XYZ file of C-alpha atoms in Angstrom:
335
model
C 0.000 0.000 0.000
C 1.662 3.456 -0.809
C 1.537 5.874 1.602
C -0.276 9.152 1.156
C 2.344 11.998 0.270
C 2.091 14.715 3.082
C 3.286 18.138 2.790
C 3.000 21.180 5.226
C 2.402 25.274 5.204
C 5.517 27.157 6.002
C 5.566 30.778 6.974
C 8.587 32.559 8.177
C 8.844 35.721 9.926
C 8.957 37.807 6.689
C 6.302 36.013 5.439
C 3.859 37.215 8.513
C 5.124 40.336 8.226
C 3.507 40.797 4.261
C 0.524 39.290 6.263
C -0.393 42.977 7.258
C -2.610 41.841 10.042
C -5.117 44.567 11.343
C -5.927 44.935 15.044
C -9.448 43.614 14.283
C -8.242 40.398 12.555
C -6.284 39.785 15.409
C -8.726 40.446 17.855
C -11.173 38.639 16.037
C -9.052 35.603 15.483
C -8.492 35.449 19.510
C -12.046 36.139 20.818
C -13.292 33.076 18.637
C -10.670 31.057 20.491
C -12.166 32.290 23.481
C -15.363 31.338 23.004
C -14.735 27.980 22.101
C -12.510 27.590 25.012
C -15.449 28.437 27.091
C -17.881 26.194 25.174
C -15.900 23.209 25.884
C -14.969 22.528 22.660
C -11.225 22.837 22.770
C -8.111 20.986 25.083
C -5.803 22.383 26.560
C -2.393 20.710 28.381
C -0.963 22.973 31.297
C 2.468 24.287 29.865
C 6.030 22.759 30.367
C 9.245 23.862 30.631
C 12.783 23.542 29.242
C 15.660 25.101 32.052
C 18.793 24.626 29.725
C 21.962 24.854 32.070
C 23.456 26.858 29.500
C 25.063 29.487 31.604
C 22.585 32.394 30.847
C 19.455 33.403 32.327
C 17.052 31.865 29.818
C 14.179 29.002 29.613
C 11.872 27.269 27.365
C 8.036 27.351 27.129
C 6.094 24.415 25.763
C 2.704 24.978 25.097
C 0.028 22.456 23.701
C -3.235 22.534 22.620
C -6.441 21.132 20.447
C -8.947 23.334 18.727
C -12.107 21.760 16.714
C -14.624 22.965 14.609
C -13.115 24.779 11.787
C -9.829 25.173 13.285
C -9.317 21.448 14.425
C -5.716 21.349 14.748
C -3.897 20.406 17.373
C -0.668 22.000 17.905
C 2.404 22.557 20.083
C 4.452 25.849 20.634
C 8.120 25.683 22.020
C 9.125 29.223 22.703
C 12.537 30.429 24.258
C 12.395 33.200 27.084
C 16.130 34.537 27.345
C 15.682 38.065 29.101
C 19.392 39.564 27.785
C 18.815 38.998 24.213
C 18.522 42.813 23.931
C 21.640 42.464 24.935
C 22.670 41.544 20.957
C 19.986 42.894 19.280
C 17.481 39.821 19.663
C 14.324 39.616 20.762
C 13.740 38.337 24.077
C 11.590 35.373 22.828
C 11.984 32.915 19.738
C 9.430 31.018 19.007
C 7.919 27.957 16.638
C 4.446 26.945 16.476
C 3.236 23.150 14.689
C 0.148 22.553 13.783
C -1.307 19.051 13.140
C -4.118 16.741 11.392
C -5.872 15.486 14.759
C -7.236 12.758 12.980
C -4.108 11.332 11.945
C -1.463 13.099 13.399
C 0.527 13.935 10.061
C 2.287 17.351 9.738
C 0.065 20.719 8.330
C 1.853 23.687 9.013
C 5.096 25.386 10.895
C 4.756 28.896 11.526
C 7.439 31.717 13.023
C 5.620 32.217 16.465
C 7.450 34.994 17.973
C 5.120 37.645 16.559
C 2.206 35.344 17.116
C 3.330 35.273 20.916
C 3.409 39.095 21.093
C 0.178 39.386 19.119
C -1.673 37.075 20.714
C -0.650 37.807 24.601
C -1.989 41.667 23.398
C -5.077 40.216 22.183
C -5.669 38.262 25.689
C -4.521 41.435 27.570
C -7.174 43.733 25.175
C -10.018 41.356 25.715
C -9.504 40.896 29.586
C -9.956 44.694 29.803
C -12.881 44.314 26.941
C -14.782 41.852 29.389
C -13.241 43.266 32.987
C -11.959 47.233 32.859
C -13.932 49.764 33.990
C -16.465 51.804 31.199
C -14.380 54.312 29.811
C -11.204 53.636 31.172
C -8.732 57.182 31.022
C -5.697 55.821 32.395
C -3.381 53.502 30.680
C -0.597 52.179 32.914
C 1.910 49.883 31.638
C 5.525 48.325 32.999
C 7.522 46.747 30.523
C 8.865 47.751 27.208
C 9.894 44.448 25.643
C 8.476 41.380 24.000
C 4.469 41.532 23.922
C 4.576 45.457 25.579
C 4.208 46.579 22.463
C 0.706 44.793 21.118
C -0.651 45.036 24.594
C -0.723 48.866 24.480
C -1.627 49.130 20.681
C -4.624 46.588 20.888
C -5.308 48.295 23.870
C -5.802 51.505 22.219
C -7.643 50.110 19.532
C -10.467 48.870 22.537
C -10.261 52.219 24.419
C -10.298 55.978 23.776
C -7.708 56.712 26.576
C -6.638 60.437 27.581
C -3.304 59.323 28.644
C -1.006 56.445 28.356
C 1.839 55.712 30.851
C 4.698 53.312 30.302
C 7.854 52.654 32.273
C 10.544 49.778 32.070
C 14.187 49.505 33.689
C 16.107 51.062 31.045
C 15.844 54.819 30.365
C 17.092 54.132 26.628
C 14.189 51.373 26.071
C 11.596 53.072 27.864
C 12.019 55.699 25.479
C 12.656 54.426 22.472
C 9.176 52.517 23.537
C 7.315 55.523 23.702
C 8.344 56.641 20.484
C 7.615 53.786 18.177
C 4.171 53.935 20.321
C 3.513 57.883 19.209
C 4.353 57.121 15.833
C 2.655 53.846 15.016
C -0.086 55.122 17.173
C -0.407 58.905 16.953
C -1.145 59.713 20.393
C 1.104 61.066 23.420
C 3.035 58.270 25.479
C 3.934 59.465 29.027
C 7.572 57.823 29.977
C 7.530 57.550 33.743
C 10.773 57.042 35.828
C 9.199 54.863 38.581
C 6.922 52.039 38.635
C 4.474 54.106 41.174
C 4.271 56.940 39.402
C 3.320 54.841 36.103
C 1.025 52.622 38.269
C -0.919 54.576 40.753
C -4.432 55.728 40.370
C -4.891 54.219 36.866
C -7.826 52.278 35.325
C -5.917 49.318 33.539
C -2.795 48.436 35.228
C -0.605 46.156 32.826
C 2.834 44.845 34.494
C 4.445 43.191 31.717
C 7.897 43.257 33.638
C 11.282 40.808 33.301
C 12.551 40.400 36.245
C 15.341 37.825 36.810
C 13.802 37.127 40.136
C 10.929 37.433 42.234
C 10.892 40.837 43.405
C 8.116 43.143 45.113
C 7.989 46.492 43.162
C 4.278 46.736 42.649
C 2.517 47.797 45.700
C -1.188 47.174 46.697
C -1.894 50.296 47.763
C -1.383 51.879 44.708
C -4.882 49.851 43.338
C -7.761 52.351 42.951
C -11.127 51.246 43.800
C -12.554 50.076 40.672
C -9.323 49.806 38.885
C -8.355 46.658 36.400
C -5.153 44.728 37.655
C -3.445 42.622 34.814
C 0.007 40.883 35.962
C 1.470 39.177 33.968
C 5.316 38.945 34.283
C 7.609 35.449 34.392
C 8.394 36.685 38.076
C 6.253 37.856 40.434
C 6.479 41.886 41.119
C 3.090 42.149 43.157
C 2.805 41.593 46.755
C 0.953 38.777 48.467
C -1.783 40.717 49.489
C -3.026 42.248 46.199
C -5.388 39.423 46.369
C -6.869 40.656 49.347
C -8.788 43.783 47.923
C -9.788 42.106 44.848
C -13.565 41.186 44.057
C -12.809 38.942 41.568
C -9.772 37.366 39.839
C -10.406 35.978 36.890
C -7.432 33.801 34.572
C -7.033 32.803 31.076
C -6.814 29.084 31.975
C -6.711 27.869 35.605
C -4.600 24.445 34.766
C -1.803 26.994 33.744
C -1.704 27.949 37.877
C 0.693 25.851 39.039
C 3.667 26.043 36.955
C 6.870 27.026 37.986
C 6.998 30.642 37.035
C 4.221 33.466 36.479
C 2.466 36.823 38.608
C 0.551 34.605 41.468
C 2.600 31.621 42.081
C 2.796 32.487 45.940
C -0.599 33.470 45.926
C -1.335 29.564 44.566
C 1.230 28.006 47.037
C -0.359 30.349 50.057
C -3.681 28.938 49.241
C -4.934 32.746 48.340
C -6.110 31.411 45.110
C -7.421 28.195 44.636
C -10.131 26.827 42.042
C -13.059 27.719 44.661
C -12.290 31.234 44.653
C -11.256 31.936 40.902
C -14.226 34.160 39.905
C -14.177 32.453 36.419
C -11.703 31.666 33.296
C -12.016 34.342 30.584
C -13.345 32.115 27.988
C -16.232 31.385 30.086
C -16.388 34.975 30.424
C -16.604 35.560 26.512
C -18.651 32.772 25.983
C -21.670 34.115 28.293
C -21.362 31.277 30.664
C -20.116 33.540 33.663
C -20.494 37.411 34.106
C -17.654 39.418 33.558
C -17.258 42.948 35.604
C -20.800 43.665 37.190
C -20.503 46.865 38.752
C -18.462 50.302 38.348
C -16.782 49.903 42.119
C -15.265 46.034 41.728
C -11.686 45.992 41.594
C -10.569 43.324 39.645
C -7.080 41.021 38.805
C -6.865 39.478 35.610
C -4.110 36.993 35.457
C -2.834 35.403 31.973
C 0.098 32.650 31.785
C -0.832 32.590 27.639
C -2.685 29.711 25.969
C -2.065 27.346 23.045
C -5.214 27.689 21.986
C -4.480 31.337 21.278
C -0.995 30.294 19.322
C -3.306 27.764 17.328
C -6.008 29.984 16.774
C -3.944 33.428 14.880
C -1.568 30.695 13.766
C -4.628 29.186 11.278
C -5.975 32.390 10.452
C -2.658 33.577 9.374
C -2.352 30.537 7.286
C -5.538 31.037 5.765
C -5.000 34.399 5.427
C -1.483 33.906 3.689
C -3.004 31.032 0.798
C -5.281 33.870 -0.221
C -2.648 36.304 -0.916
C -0.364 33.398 -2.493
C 2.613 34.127 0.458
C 4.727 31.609 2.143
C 6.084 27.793 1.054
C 4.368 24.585 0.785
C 6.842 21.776 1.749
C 6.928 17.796 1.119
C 7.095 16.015 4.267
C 6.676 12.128 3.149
């Protein structure tokens, strides 16, 4: 019996760059993913890790996921988090995304997932303040200038009519250099803070996006207006162990993705401060209808995202679809 030739999509960096993707593609893309999450109809594996002993400060993340309906591909996402790539001109993450025939398991597509990684943790960030943020939110605050900063804030302003935007990040020279590609890609004023609490207090949304090498306490609690939208995010925790405390709800992209190594909350999980009982809801059950998002004006409320495969799979496919219509990227035999 011959076996059936197999062949796979290829797109490469530049390739998703001729893509052109608008916000609302990418938005779109991510909210459907969402949904379906919420539905049931998706899996989802809690991510691994790779810890190289390679003499730098540096680690692996390996995601994995299914999708169905028109999607259904399952597919796997190995990214590398090294936080001194700046350091030669890199990026801080590399990443590769697979997709696969669930039905058989052959090969369909390999796609450049370091902007899908930035994209898509933007998108989640966007639609957490979509579901969560206050109406009207007027203060952007945002730590971190590297990596997914940069989609956050733009998708971000996409959602929201803000009258001022505040980033800050270790580095005067990146910090800066932010806020300018910011003002020009986005045409609005970007306020450059030199400390975290004078980027942090008293906003609306308050993104920390930080890259710590180690767990360090440099947000404080008291900083947290009534009302406000709290969105941690970092590889090591910056908040304190009480920012729990004065929250109404807490709500997470995927609560199997709690008890990894690494992320915002892991004391809060190991302190028993948040356990499945008290998770107000994940946000695809959010999106999908089957739990209420924010409720009143005065809840303050903590958003916490570790990133999902689903999310990789989901912009990975519509890229791919996206990229046969306008004729770009390779088609490769396999077997």
């Amino acid at each position: 019996m011959t076996m059936p030739p197999v062949y796979f999509d290829y797109l490469n960096r530049f390739d998703i760059e001729d893509l052109a993707l608008t916000d609302a593609e990418i938005l779109a893309a991510i909210e459907d993913s969402l949904t379906m999450q919420g539905r049931g109809e998706t899996e989802i594996e809690p991510r691994t890790h790779i810890r190289p002993r390679a003499g730098v400060e540096g680690h692996f993340n390996v995601l994995r996921g299914w999708i169905g309906g028109e999607i259904d591909s399952a597919g796997v996402k190995v990214v590398g988090d090294f936080v001194d790539n700046y350091k030669d001109g890199r990026p801080s993450e590399y990443g590769l995304l697979t997709l696969f025939d669930p039905r058989n398991g052959a090969p369909k597509a390999l796609v450049d997932a370091t902007g899908i990684t930035e994209m898509r943790t933007g998108a989640i960030t966007a639609l957490g303040a979509k579901y969560l943020a206050p109406k009207n939110p007027k203060v952007l605050a945002h730590i971190g200038a590297r990596g997914t900063a940069y989609w956050n804030i733009r998708l971000l302003c996409h959602l929201f009519d803000f009258e001022e935007v505040r980033v800050h990040s270790r580095r005067p020279e990146s910090r800066e250099a932010f806020a300018a590609k910011l003002e020009a890609d986005l045409g609005r004023k970007i306020v450059v803070t030199e400390d975290w609490q004078s980027c942090l207090e008293g906003a609306d949304i308050m993104v920390e996006a930080s890259r710590l090498p180690e767990p360090k306490v440099m947000f404080k609690t008291e900083w947290v207006k009534k009302g406000a939208l709290v969105i941690p995010y970092g590889t090591m925790s910056t908040v304190e162990l009480n920012l729990t405390d004065i929250m109404d709800k807490v709500v997470m992209d995927d609560w199997g993705q709690a008890h990894g190594i690494f992320g915002a909350l892991r004391a809060h999980v190991d302190a028993g401060k948040l356990t499945a009982d008290n998770l107000h809801a994940e946000l695809g059950q959010i999106v999908a209808g089957v739990k209420p998002g924010r409720e009143s004006a005065d809840e303050t409320i903590l958003f916490w995202h570790r990133g999902l495969s689903l999310s990789d799979i989901a912009l990975g496919h519509m890229m791919l679809g996206k990229a046969a219509a306008m004729g770009i990227g390779q088609r490769l035999r396999f077997a």
